[in-house]
PDB file of C-alpha atoms in Angstrom:
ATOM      1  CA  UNK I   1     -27.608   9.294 -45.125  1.00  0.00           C
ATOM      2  CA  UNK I   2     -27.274   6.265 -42.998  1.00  0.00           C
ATOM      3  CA  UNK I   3     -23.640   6.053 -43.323  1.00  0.00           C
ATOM      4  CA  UNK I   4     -23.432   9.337 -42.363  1.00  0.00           C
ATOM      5  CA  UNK I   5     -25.209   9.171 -39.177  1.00  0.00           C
ATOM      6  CA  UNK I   6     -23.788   5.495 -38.613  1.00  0.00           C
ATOM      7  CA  UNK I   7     -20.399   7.138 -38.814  1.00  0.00           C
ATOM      8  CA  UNK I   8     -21.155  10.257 -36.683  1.00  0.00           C
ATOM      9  CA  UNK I   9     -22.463   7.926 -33.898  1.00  0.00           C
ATOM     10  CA  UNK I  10     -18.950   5.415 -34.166  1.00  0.00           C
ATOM     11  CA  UNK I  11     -17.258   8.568 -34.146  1.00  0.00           C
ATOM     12  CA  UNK I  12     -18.705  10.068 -30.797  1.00  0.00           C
ATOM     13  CA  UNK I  13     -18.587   6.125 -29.261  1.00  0.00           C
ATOM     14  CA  UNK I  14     -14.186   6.159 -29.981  1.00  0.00           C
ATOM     15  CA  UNK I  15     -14.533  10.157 -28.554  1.00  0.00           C
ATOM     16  CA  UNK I  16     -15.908   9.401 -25.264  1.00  0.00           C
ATOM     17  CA  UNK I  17     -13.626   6.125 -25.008  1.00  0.00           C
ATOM     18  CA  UNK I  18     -10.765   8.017 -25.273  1.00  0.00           C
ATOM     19  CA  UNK I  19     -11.640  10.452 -23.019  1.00  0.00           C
ATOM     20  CA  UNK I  20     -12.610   7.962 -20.122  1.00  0.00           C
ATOM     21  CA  UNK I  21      -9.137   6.154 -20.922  1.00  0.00           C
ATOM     22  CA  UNK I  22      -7.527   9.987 -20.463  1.00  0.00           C
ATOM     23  CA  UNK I  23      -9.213  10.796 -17.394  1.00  0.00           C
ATOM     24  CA  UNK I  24      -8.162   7.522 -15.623  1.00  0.00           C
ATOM     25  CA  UNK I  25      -4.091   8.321 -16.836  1.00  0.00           C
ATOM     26  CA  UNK I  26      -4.357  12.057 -15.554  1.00  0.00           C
ATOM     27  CA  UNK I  27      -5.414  10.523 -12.051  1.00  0.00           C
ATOM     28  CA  UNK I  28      -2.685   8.255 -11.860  1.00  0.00           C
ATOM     29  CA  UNK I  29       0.110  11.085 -13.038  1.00  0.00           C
ATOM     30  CA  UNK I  30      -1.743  13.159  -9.966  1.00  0.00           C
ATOM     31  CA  UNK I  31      -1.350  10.053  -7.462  1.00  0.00           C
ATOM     32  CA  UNK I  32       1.759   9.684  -8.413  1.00  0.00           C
ATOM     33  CA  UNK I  33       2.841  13.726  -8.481  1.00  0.00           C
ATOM     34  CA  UNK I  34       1.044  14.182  -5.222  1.00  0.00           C
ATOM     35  CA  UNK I  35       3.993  13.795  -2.996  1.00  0.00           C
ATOM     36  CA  UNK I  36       3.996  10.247  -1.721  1.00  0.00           C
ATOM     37  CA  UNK I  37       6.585  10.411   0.530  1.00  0.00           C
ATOM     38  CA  UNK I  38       7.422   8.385   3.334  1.00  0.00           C
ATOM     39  CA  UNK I  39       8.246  11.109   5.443  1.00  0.00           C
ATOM     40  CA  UNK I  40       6.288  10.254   8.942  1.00  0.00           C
ATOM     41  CA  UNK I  41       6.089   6.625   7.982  1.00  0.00           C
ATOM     42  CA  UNK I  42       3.378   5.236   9.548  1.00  0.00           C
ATOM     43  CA  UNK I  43       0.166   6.740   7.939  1.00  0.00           C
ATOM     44  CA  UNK I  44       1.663   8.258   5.238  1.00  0.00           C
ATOM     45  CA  UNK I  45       0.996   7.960   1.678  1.00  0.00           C
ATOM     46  CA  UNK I  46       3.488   5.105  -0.082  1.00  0.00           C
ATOM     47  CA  UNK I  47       2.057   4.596  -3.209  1.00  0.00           C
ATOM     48  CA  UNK I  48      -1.239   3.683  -5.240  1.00  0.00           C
ATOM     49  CA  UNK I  49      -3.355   0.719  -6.020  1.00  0.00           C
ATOM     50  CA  UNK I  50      -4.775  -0.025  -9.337  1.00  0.00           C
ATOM     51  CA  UNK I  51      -6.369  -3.323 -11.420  1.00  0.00           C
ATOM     52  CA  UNK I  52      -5.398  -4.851  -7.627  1.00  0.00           C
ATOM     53  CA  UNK I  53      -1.776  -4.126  -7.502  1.00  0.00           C
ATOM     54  CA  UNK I  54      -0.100  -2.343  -5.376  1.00  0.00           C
ATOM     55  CA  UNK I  55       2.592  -0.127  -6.668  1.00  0.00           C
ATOM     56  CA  UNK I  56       5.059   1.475  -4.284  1.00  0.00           C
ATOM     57  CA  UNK I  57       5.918   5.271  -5.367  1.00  0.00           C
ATOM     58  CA  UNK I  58       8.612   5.223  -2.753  1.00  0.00           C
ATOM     59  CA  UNK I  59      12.408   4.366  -3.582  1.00  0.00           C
ATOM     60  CA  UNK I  60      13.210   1.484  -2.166  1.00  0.00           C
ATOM     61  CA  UNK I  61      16.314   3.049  -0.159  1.00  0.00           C
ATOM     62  CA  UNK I  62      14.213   5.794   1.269  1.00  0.00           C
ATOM     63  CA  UNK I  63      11.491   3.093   2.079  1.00  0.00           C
ATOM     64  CA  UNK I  64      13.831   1.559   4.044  1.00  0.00           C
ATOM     65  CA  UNK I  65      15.631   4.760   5.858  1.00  0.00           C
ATOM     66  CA  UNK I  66      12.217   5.860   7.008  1.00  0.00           C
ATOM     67  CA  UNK I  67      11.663   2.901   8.535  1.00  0.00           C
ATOM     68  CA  UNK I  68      15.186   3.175  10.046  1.00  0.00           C
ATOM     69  CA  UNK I  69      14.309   6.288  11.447  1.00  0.00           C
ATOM     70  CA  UNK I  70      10.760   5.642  12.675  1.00  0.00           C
ATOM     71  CA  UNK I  71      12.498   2.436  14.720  1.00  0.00           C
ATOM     72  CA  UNK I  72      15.234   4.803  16.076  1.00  0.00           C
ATOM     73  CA  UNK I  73      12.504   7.722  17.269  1.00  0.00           C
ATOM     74  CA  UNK I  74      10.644   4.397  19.129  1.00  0.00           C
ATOM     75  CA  UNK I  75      13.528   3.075  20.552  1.00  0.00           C
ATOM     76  CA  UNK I  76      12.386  -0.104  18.746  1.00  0.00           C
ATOM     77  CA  UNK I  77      16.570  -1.373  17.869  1.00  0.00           C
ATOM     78  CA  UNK I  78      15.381  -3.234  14.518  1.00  0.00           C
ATOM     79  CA  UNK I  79      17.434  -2.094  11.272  1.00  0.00           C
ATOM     80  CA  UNK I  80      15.833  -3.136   8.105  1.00  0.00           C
ATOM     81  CA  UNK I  81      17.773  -4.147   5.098  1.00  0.00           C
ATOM     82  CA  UNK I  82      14.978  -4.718   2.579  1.00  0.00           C
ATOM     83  CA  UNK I  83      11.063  -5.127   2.152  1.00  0.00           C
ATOM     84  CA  UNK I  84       9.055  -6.611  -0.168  1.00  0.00           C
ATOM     85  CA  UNK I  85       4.903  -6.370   0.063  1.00  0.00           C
ATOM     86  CA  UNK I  86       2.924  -9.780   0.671  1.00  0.00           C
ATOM     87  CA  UNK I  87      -0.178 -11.114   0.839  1.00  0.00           C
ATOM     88  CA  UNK I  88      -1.565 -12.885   3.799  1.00  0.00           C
ATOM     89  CA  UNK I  89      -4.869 -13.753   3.824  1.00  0.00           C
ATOM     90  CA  UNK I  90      -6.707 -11.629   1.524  1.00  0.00           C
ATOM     91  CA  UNK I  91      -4.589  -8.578   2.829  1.00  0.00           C
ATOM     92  CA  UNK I  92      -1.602  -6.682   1.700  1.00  0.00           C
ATOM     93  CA  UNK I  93       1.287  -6.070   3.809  1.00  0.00           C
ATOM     94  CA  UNK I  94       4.234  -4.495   3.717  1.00  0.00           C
ATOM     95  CA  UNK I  95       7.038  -6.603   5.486  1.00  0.00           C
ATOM     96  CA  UNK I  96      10.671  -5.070   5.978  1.00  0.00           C
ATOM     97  CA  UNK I  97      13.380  -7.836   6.482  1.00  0.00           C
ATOM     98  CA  UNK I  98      15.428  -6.469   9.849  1.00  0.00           C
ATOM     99  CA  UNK I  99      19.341  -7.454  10.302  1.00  0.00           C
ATOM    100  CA  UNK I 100      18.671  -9.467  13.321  1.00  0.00           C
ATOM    101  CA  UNK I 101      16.646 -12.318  11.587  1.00  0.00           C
ATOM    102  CA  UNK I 102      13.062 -10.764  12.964  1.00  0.00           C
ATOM    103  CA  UNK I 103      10.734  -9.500  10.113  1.00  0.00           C
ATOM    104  CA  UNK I 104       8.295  -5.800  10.797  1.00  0.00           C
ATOM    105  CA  UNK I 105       4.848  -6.239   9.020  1.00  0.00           C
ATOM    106  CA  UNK I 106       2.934  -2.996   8.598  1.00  0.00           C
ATOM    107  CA  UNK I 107      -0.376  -2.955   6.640  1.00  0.00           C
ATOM    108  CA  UNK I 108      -0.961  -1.565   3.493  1.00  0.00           C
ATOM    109  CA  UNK I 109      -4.498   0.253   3.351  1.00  0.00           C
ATOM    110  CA  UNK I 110      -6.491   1.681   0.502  1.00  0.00           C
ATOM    111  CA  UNK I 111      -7.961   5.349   0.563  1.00  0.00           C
ATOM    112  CA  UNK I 112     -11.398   5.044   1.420  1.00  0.00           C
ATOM    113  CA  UNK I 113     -13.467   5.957  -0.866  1.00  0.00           C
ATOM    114  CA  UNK I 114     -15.736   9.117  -0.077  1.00  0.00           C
ATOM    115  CA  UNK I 115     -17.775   9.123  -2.970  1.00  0.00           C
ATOM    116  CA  UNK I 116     -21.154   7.610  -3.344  1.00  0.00           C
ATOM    117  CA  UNK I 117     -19.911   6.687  -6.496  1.00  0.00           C
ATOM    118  CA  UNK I 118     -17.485   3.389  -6.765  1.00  0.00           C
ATOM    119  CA  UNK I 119     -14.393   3.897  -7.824  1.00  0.00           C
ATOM    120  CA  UNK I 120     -14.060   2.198 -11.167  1.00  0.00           C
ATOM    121  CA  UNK I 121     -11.264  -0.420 -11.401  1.00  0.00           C
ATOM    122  CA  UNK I 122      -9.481   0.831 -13.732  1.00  0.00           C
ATOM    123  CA  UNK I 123      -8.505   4.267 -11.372  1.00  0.00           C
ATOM    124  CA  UNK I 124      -6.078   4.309  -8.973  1.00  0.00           C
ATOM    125  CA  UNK I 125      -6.429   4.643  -5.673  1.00  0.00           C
ATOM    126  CA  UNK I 126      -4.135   5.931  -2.951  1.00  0.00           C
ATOM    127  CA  UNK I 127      -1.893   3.304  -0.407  1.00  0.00           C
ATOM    128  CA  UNK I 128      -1.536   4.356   2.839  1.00  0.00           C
ATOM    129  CA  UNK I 129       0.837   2.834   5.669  1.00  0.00           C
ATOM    130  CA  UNK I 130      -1.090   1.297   8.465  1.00  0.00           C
ATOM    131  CA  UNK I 131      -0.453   2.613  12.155  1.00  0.00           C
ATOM    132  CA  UNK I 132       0.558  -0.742  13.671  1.00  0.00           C
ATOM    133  CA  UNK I 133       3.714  -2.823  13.148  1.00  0.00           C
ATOM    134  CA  UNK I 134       3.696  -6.112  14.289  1.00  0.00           C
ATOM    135  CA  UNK I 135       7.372  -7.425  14.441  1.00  0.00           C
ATOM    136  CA  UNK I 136       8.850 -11.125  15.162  1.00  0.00           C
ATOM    137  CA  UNK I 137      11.569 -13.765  14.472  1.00  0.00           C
ATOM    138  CA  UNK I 138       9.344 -16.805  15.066  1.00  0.00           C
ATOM    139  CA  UNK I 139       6.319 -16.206  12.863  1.00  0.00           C
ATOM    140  CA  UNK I 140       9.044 -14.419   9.751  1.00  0.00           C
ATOM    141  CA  UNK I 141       7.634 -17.251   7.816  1.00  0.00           C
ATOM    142  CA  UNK I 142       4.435 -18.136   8.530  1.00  0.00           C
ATOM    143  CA  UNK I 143       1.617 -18.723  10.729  1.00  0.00           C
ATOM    144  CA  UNK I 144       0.890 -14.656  12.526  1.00  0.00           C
ATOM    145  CA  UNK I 145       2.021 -11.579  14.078  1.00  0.00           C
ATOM    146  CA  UNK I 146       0.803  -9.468  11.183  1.00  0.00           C
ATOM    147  CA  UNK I 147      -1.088  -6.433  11.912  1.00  0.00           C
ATOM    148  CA  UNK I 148      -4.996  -6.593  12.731  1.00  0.00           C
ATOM    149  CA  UNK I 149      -6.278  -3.090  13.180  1.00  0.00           C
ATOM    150  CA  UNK I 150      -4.069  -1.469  16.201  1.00  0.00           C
ATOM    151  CA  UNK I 151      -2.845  -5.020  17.166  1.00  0.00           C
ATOM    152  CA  UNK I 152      -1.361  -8.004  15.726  1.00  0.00           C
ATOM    153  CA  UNK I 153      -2.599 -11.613  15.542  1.00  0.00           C
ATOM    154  CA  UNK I 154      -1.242 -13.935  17.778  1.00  0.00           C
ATOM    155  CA  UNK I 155       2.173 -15.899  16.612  1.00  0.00           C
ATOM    156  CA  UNK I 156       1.167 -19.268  16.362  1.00  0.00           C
ATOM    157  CA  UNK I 157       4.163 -21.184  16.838  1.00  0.00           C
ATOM    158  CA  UNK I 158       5.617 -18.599  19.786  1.00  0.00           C
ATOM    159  CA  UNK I 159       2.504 -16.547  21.646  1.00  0.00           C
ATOM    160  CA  UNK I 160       5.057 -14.134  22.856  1.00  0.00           C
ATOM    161  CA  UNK I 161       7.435 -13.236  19.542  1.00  0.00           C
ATOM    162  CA  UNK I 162       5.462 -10.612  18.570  1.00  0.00           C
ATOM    163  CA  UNK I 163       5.833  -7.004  19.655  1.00  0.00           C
ATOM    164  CA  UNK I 164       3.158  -4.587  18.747  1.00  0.00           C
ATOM    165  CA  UNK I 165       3.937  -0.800  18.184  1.00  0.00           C
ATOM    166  CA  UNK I 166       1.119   1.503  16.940  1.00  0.00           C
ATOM    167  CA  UNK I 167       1.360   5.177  16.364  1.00  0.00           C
ATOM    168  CA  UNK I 168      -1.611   7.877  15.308  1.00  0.00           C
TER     169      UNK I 168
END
């Protein structure tokens, strides 16, 4: 009799596991099915954050061309090559690498969470592009210009190499 119920309870214990592990793969497969596109750029959905990485769900090359085309609506005359994302601070960014030497850092920003509930770590959550890009040639390296809100820290090696567009 005690084996019986000591096996009923083991059994329930490996059924809810699995189900909490299920759950927490059918939100990610809906993150990443929910159209992350970077379509308007700035603001929009680019990809989802989970265990503390962030995982871009948008190709590379269209990354890039959206970026392209958000500096060309501006008026902005950067072309980016590549990105990579980077942290500075504590913070995520998302930095595209422009032909002219200068590097355009736009912050990456978790979905807030509505619920009074924490998320748990192990779901994902969505990444959203910030609204400000901070771009310069001086700072590419180091030391500022990165986005702070809807402006950009100071460049500490050149106060003025840093040019500040926000949209939204």
């Amino acid at each position: 009799m005690r084996r019986k119920v000591l096996f009923v309870l083991m059994s329930l214990v490996v059924l809810i596991s699995c189900n909490k592990e299920e759950e927490s793969t059918n939100n990610l497969v809906n993150i990443e099915k929910s159209g992350v596109l970077a379509k308007e750029f700035l603001g929009s959905k680019v990809g989802y954050e989970k265990n503390g990485e962030f995982v871009l769900t948008v190709n590379a090359k269209e990354l890039v061309h959206s970026f392209n085309n958000f500096s060309s609506n501006f008026k902005l005359g950067y072309r980016a090559v590549s990105h990579h994302i980077e942290e500075i601070d504590g913070n995520n960014y998302l930095r595209f690498f422009n032909e002219d030497g200068s590097i355009s850092t736009i912050a990456l920003l978790k979905e807030k969470n509505n619920n009074s509930n924490s998320k748990k770590s192990t779901e994902a959550s969505l990444v959203y592009a910030g609204n400000t890009v901070c771009t310069t040639e001086a700072c590419a390296n180091c030391c500022g210009c990165v986005p702070d809100g809807d402006y950009c820290s100071a460049c500490q090696l050149d106060g003025t190499d840093c040019v500040r567009t926000t949209s939204g």
